[in-house]
CSV table of C-alpha atoms and ligand atoms in Angstrom, one decimal:
chain,number,residue,atom,x,y,z
A,6,UNK,CA,-75.2,-140.8,-73.8
A,7,UNK,CA,-76.0,-140.4,-77.4
A,8,UNK,CA,-79.5,-139.0,-76.4
A,9,UNK,CA,-77.7,-136.3,-74.3
A,10,UNK,CA,-75.5,-135.4,-77.3
A,11,UNK,CA,-78.6,-135.1,-79.6
A,12,UNK,CA,-80.3,-132.8,-77.1
A,13,UNK,CA,-77.2,-130.6,-76.8
A,14,UNK,CA,-76.9,-130.4,-80.6
A,15,UNK,CA,-80.6,-129.2,-80.8
A,16,UNK,CA,-79.9,-126.5,-78.2
A,17,UNK,CA,-76.8,-125.4,-80.0
A,18,UNK,CA,-78.7,-125.2,-83.3
A,19,UNK,CA,-81.5,-123.1,-81.7
A,20,UNK,CA,-78.9,-120.7,-80.2
A,21,UNK,CA,-77.2,-120.5,-83.6
A,22,UNK,CA,-80.6,-119.8,-85.3
A,23,UNK,CA,-81.4,-117.0,-82.8
A,24,UNK,CA,-78.0,-115.4,-83.2
A,25,UNK,CA,-78.7,-115.4,-87.0
A,26,UNK,CA,-81.8,-113.2,-86.4
A,27,UNK,CA,-81.1,-109.5,-86.2
A,28,UNK,CA,-81.5,-107.9,-82.7
A,29,UNK,CA,-84.9,-106.1,-82.3
A,30,UNK,CA,-83.1,-102.7,-82.4
A,31,UNK,CA,-81.3,-103.7,-85.6
A,32,UNK,CA,-84.5,-104.8,-87.2
A,33,UNK,CA,-86.2,-101.5,-86.4
A,34,UNK,CA,-83.3,-99.6,-87.8
A,35,UNK,CA,-83.5,-101.7,-91.0
A,36,UNK,CA,-87.2,-101.2,-91.3
A,37,UNK,CA,-86.8,-97.5,-90.8
A,38,UNK,CA,-84.1,-97.3,-93.5
A,39,UNK,CA,-86.3,-99.3,-95.9
A,40,UNK,CA,-89.2,-96.8,-95.3
A,41,UNK,CA,-86.9,-93.9,-95.9
A,42,UNK,CA,-85.6,-95.4,-99.2
A,43,UNK,CA,-89.2,-96.0,-100.3
A,44,UNK,CA,-90.2,-92.4,-99.4
A,45,UNK,CA,-87.2,-91.0,-101.2
A,46,UNK,CA,-87.9,-93.0,-104.3
A,47,UNK,CA,-91.5,-91.8,-104.3
A,48,UNK,CA,-90.4,-88.2,-103.9
A,49,UNK,CA,-88.0,-88.6,-106.9
A,50,UNK,CA,-90.9,-90.1,-108.9
A,51,UNK,CA,-93.1,-87.2,-107.9
A,52,UNK,CA,-90.5,-84.7,-108.9
A,53,UNK,CA,-90.0,-86.3,-112.3
A,54,UNK,CA,-93.8,-86.4,-112.7
A,55,UNK,CA,-93.9,-82.7,-111.8
A,56,UNK,CA,-92.0,-81.9,-114.9
A,57,UNK,CA,-94.6,-83.7,-117.0
A,58,UNK,CA,-97.5,-81.7,-118.3
A,59,UNK,CA,-101.0,-82.6,-119.3
A,60,UNK,CA,-102.4,-81.4,-122.6
A,61,UNK,CA,-105.9,-80.0,-122.2
A,62,UNK,CA,-108.1,-79.0,-125.1
A,63,UNK,CA,-111.0,-76.9,-123.7
A,64,UNK,CA,-114.1,-75.7,-125.4
A,65,UNK,CA,-114.5,-71.9,-125.2
A,66,UNK,CA,-117.5,-69.7,-125.9
A,67,UNK,CA,-118.8,-66.5,-124.5
A,68,UNK,CA,-121.7,-64.8,-126.3
A,69,UNK,CA,-121.1,-61.6,-124.4
A,70,UNK,CA,-117.6,-61.0,-125.7
A,71,UNK,CA,-117.4,-60.4,-129.5
A,72,UNK,CA,-113.9,-62.0,-129.9
A,73,UNK,CA,-115.1,-65.1,-128.0
A,74,UNK,CA,-118.6,-65.4,-129.6
A,75,UNK,CA,-117.3,-67.9,-132.1
A,76,UNK,CA,-116.9,-71.3,-130.4
A,77,UNK,CA,-113.4,-72.6,-130.4
A,78,UNK,CA,-111.0,-74.9,-128.5
A,79,UNK,CA,-108.1,-73.5,-126.4
A,80,UNK,CA,-105.0,-75.6,-125.5
A,81,UNK,CA,-103.4,-75.6,-122.1
A,82,UNK,CA,-100.4,-77.5,-120.8
A,83,UNK,CA,-100.8,-78.1,-117.1
A,84,UNK,CA,-98.1,-79.6,-114.8
A,85,UNK,CA,-99.0,-83.1,-113.9
A,86,UNK,CA,-98.8,-84.5,-110.4
A,87,UNK,CA,-100.1,-87.7,-108.9
A,88,UNK,CA,-103.9,-87.6,-108.3
A,89,UNK,CA,-104.5,-84.7,-110.6
A,90,UNK,CA,-108.2,-84.6,-111.6
A,91,UNK,CA,-109.6,-82.9,-114.7
A,92,UNK,CA,-111.1,-80.2,-112.4
A,93,UNK,CA,-107.7,-79.6,-110.7
A,94,UNK,CA,-106.2,-79.2,-114.2
A,95,UNK,CA,-109.0,-76.8,-115.3
A,96,UNK,CA,-108.6,-74.7,-112.1
A,97,UNK,CA,-104.8,-74.6,-112.7
A,98,UNK,CA,-105.4,-73.4,-116.3
A,99,UNK,CA,-107.8,-70.7,-115.1
A,100,UNK,CA,-105.5,-69.5,-112.3
A,101,UNK,CA,-102.3,-69.5,-114.3
A,102,UNK,CA,-103.2,-69.0,-118.0
A,103,UNK,CA,-106.6,-67.5,-118.5
A,104,UNK,CA,-108.8,-66.2,-115.7
A,105,UNK,CA,-111.8,-66.0,-117.9
A,106,UNK,CA,-112.0,-69.8,-118.3
A,107,UNK,CA,-115.3,-70.7,-116.7
A,108,UNK,CA,-116.3,-74.1,-115.1
A,109,UNK,CA,-118.9,-74.6,-112.5
A,110,UNK,CA,-117.8,-76.5,-109.4
A,111,UNK,CA,-118.1,-76.5,-105.6
A,112,UNK,CA,-117.5,-79.6,-103.4
A,113,UNK,CA,-114.6,-81.2,-105.4
A,114,UNK,CA,-115.6,-84.6,-104.0
A,115,UNK,CA,-118.4,-85.9,-106.2
A,116,UNK,CA,-121.2,-84.7,-103.9
A,117,UNK,CA,-122.6,-81.4,-105.3
A,118,UNK,CA,-123.0,-82.5,-108.9
A,119,UNK,CA,-122.1,-79.1,-110.3
A,120,UNK,CA,-119.1,-80.0,-112.5
A,121,UNK,CA,-120.6,-82.5,-114.9
A,122,UNK,CA,-118.9,-82.0,-118.3
A,123,UNK,CA,-118.1,-83.9,-121.4
A,124,UNK,CA,-114.6,-85.4,-121.1
A,125,UNK,CA,-113.1,-87.3,-124.0
A,126,UNK,CA,-116.5,-88.0,-125.4
A,127,UNK,CA,-118.3,-89.0,-122.2
A,128,UNK,CA,-120.3,-87.3,-119.5
A,129,UNK,CA,-118.3,-87.3,-116.2
A,130,UNK,CA,-117.8,-85.3,-113.1
A,131,UNK,CA,-114.5,-83.3,-113.6
A,132,UNK,CA,-113.6,-83.7,-109.9
A,133,UNK,CA,-114.0,-87.5,-110.0
A,134,UNK,CA,-112.0,-88.0,-113.2
A,135,UNK,CA,-108.3,-88.7,-112.9
A,136,UNK,CA,-106.2,-87.3,-115.7
A,137,UNK,CA,-104.0,-90.4,-115.5
A,138,UNK,CA,-106.9,-92.5,-116.7
A,139,UNK,CA,-107.4,-90.5,-119.9
A,140,UNK,CA,-105.9,-90.3,-123.4
A,141,UNK,CA,-104.3,-87.0,-124.4
A,142,UNK,CA,-105.1,-84.4,-125.4
A,143,UNK,CA,-107.8,-84.4,-122.7
A,144,UNK,CA,-110.8,-82.9,-124.5
A,145,UNK,CA,-113.2,-81.0,-122.2
A,146,UNK,CA,-116.5,-79.7,-123.5
A,147,UNK,CA,-119.8,-78.6,-121.9
A,148,UNK,CA,-122.6,-81.2,-121.5
A,149,UNK,CA,-124.1,-82.0,-124.9
A,150,UNK,CA,-127.8,-81.3,-125.6
A,151,UNK,CA,-127.8,-78.3,-123.2
A,152,UNK,CA,-127.6,-74.7,-124.0
A,153,UNK,CA,-124.1,-73.3,-123.3
A,154,UNK,CA,-124.0,-70.2,-121.1
A,155,UNK,CA,-120.2,-69.8,-121.2
A,156,UNK,CA,-117.3,-72.1,-121.8
A,157,UNK,CA,-118.1,-75.3,-119.8
A,158,UNK,CA,-121.2,-73.9,-118.1
A,159,UNK,CA,-124.6,-75.0,-119.4
A,160,UNK,CA,-128.1,-73.8,-118.6
A,161,UNK,CA,-129.5,-76.4,-116.1
A,162,UNK,CA,-133.0,-74.8,-115.9
A,163,UNK,CA,-134.8,-77.3,-118.0
A,164,UNK,CA,-133.2,-80.2,-116.1
A,165,UNK,CA,-134.3,-78.7,-112.7
A,166,UNK,CA,-137.8,-78.1,-114.1
A,167,UNK,CA,-138.1,-81.8,-115.0
A,168,UNK,CA,-136.8,-82.8,-111.5
A,169,UNK,CA,-139.3,-80.4,-109.8
A,170,UNK,CA,-142.2,-81.7,-112.1
A,171,UNK,CA,-142.2,-85.1,-110.2
A,172,UNK,CA,-142.6,-83.4,-106.8
A,173,UNK,CA,-139.4,-84.6,-105.2
A,174,UNK,CA,-140.7,-84.7,-101.6
A,175,UNK,CA,-142.8,-86.9,-99.4
A,176,UNK,CA,-146.6,-86.7,-99.5
A,177,UNK,CA,-147.8,-88.9,-96.7
A,178,UNK,CA,-151.5,-89.7,-96.4
A,179,UNK,CA,-151.7,-88.0,-93.1
A,180,UNK,CA,-149.3,-85.9,-91.1
A,181,UNK,CA,-148.6,-87.7,-87.9
A,182,UNK,CA,-149.9,-86.1,-84.7
A,183,UNK,CA,-147.4,-84.2,-82.7
A,184,UNK,CA,-144.1,-82.9,-83.7
A,185,UNK,CA,-140.8,-84.8,-84.2
A,186,UNK,CA,-142.5,-88.2,-84.7
A,187,UNK,CA,-140.0,-90.5,-86.3
A,188,UNK,CA,-141.1,-92.1,-89.6
A,189,UNK,CA,-139.6,-95.6,-89.5
A,190,UNK,CA,-138.6,-97.4,-92.7
A,191,UNK,CA,-137.9,-101.2,-92.9
A,192,UNK,CA,-134.4,-102.3,-93.8
A,193,UNK,CA,-135.7,-104.2,-96.8
A,194,UNK,CA,-137.5,-101.1,-98.2
A,195,UNK,CA,-134.4,-99.0,-97.5
A,196,UNK,CA,-132.4,-101.5,-99.6
A,197,UNK,CA,-134.9,-101.3,-102.4
A,198,UNK,CA,-134.6,-97.5,-102.9
A,199,UNK,CA,-131.0,-97.1,-101.6
A,200,UNK,CA,-129.4,-96.5,-105.0
A,201,UNK,CA,-132.2,-94.2,-106.2
A,202,UNK,CA,-131.5,-91.9,-103.3
A,203,UNK,CA,-127.9,-91.3,-104.4
A,204,UNK,CA,-128.7,-88.9,-107.2
A,205,UNK,CA,-126.7,-85.6,-107.0
A,206,UNK,CA,-128.7,-83.8,-109.7
A,207,UNK,CA,-125.6,-83.5,-112.0
A,208,UNK,CA,-127.6,-83.9,-115.3
A,209,UNK,CA,-125.1,-86.3,-116.9
A,210,UNK,CA,-127.8,-88.9,-117.5
A,211,UNK,CA,-130.1,-86.4,-119.2
A,212,UNK,CA,-127.3,-85.1,-121.4
A,213,UNK,CA,-126.5,-88.7,-122.5
A,214,UNK,CA,-130.1,-89.5,-123.4
A,215,UNK,CA,-130.9,-89.4,-127.1
A,216,UNK,CA,-134.6,-89.5,-126.4
A,217,UNK,CA,-134.4,-86.5,-124.0
A,218,UNK,CA,-132.4,-84.7,-126.7
A,219,UNK,CA,-135.2,-85.0,-129.2
A,220,UNK,CA,-138.2,-84.6,-126.8
A,221,UNK,CA,-138.1,-81.6,-124.6
A,222,UNK,CA,-141.1,-82.8,-122.7
A,223,UNK,CA,-139.7,-86.2,-121.8
A,224,UNK,CA,-139.1,-86.2,-118.0
A,225,UNK,CA,-135.7,-87.8,-118.4
A,226,UNK,CA,-133.9,-90.5,-116.4
A,227,UNK,CA,-133.0,-88.5,-113.4
A,228,UNK,CA,-136.6,-87.2,-112.8
A,229,UNK,CA,-138.0,-90.7,-113.4
A,230,UNK,CA,-135.5,-92.1,-110.9
A,231,UNK,CA,-136.6,-89.4,-108.4
A,232,UNK,CA,-140.3,-90.5,-108.9
A,233,UNK,CA,-139.2,-94.1,-108.4
A,234,UNK,CA,-137.4,-93.1,-105.2
A,235,UNK,CA,-140.7,-91.8,-103.7
A,236,UNK,CA,-143.1,-94.2,-105.3
A,237,UNK,CA,-141.2,-97.2,-103.9
A,238,UNK,CA,-140.8,-95.7,-100.4
A,239,UNK,CA,-143.2,-97.4,-98.0
A,240,UNK,CA,-143.6,-94.1,-96.1
A,241,UNK,CA,-145.2,-92.4,-99.0
A,242,UNK,CA,-148.9,-92.1,-99.0
A,243,UNK,CA,-151.1,-94.5,-101.0
A,244,UNK,CA,-152.8,-91.7,-102.9
A,245,UNK,CA,-149.5,-90.0,-103.7
A,246,UNK,CA,-147.9,-93.3,-104.9
A,247,UNK,CA,-150.9,-93.9,-107.3
A,248,UNK,CA,-150.6,-90.4,-108.6
A,249,UNK,CA,-146.9,-90.8,-109.2
A,250,UNK,CA,-147.4,-94.0,-111.1
A,251,UNK,CA,-150.1,-92.3,-113.1
A,252,UNK,CA,-147.8,-89.4,-113.9
A,253,UNK,CA,-145.1,-91.8,-115.1
A,254,UNK,CA,-147.6,-93.7,-117.3
A,255,UNK,CA,-147.8,-90.9,-119.8
A,256,UNK,CA,-146.4,-90.4,-123.4
A,257,UNK,CA,-143.5,-88.3,-122.1
A,258,UNK,CA,-143.1,-90.5,-119.0
A,259,UNK,CA,-141.5,-93.9,-118.7
A,260,UNK,CA,-142.8,-95.2,-122.1
A,261,UNK,CA,-140.4,-92.8,-123.9
A,262,UNK,CA,-137.4,-94.8,-122.6
A,263,UNK,CA,-136.0,-97.1,-125.2
A,264,UNK,CA,-133.6,-98.9,-122.8
A,265,UNK,CA,-130.5,-97.7,-124.5
A,266,UNK,CA,-128.7,-97.7,-121.1
A,267,UNK,CA,-126.7,-94.5,-121.9
A,268,UNK,CA,-127.9,-92.9,-118.7
A,269,UNK,CA,-127.0,-95.9,-116.6
A,270,UNK,CA,-123.5,-96.0,-118.3
A,271,UNK,CA,-122.6,-92.4,-117.4
A,272,UNK,CA,-124.2,-91.9,-114.0
A,273,UNK,CA,-121.3,-91.1,-111.6
A,274,UNK,CA,-123.2,-92.6,-108.7
A,275,UNK,CA,-123.8,-95.9,-110.4
A,276,UNK,CA,-127.6,-95.7,-110.1
A,277,UNK,CA,-129.2,-98.4,-112.2
A,278,UNK,CA,-131.5,-95.8,-113.9
A,279,UNK,CA,-132.7,-98.0,-116.8
A,280,UNK,CA,-133.7,-100.7,-114.3
A,281,UNK,CA,-135.6,-98.2,-112.2
A,282,UNK,CA,-137.4,-97.0,-115.3
A,283,UNK,CA,-138.3,-100.6,-116.3
A,284,UNK,CA,-139.6,-101.2,-112.7
A,285,UNK,CA,-141.9,-98.2,-113.0
A,286,UNK,CA,-143.1,-99.4,-116.4
A,287,UNK,CA,-144.0,-102.7,-114.7
A,288,UNK,CA,-145.8,-100.8,-111.9
A,289,UNK,CA,-147.7,-98.8,-114.5
A,290,UNK,CA,-148.9,-102.0,-116.2
A,291,UNK,CA,-149.9,-103.6,-112.8
A,292,UNK,CA,-151.7,-100.4,-111.9
A,293,UNK,CA,-153.8,-100.6,-115.1
A,294,UNK,CA,-154.8,-104.2,-114.8
A,295,UNK,CA,-158.5,-104.7,-114.3
A,296,UNK,CA,-160.1,-108.0,-113.5
A,297,UNK,CA,-163.8,-108.4,-114.2
B,7,LIG,S1,-129.2,-90.0,-111.9
B,7,LIG,FE1,-126.9,-90.1,-111.9
B,7,LIG,S2,-126.4,-89.0,-113.8
B,7,LIG,FE2,-128.5,-88.5,-113.4
B,7,LIG,S3,-128.5,-86.6,-112.3
B,7,LIG,FE3,-128.6,-88.2,-110.8
B,7,LIG,S4,-126.4,-88.6,-110.3
B,7,LIG,FE4,-126.4,-87.4,-112.2
B,8,LIG,S1,-117.3,-80.3,-107.7
B,8,LIG,FE1,-119.0,-81.1,-106.7
B,8,LIG,S2,-119.4,-82.9,-107.8
B,8,LIG,FE2,-117.6,-82.2,-108.6
């Protein structure tokens, strides 16, 4: 008898528990209301943020216009919104305040490498840099150690010359017979050079390098990284690999690097440039060893 009572009590409790849970429809309505409240509060935060402005202090220089031939800084106050990048802010300033403000840019997603500038004392891609992460005023200058063409645009010719000097293309020992023959690469070798292939030719590393600033003939971190990318690729020809290592083993090649890590610190693609340069130094030493 008492066992029956206990069972009934358990059933009653279960029924009571279930009735305490909201019906599925009620639950969906509550969830929907919660989402709407969250959305509204985010919209209110965005509206409040829209009234905020960001203070930009931008380097200006134009040798072709007499009144701008003297370098100076201009100040712009740009409306802030969530996700605003330095490039967005510069474009806003150009479109709304001064159409002569010049900055080089293209992809706006850290791929083309064209908008490397000096922001708050560090080389960065303007499109990859969130204004919210910076102290104000946000100081934007052209890349140091490069000749300024206009405002934030620098002459990249020397940088491109150094990149081209290392022959940034494959030189296999022999061209495979027939067209469209796939050149396979092992997974391990791919891993070895993976980071080196990420270079977007932005020039930030070169601009940060004290050695490159004082020695115009120094190939610079990006070009040495490019040489490393091909020298370490197993599909490269033996003769070409030896030539590459020889080319690096020069006064203005890898031995100029003083492992200051400035290039590695600023690279927007996180390429371990100093490590690659050190690896090539090691390869150069190995290459010169003679056993009699
Ligand atoms: S190595 Fe990095 S910093 Fe240098 S050019 Fe390439 S992407 Fe830019
Ligand atoms: S605009 Fe292309 S990398 Fe920034």
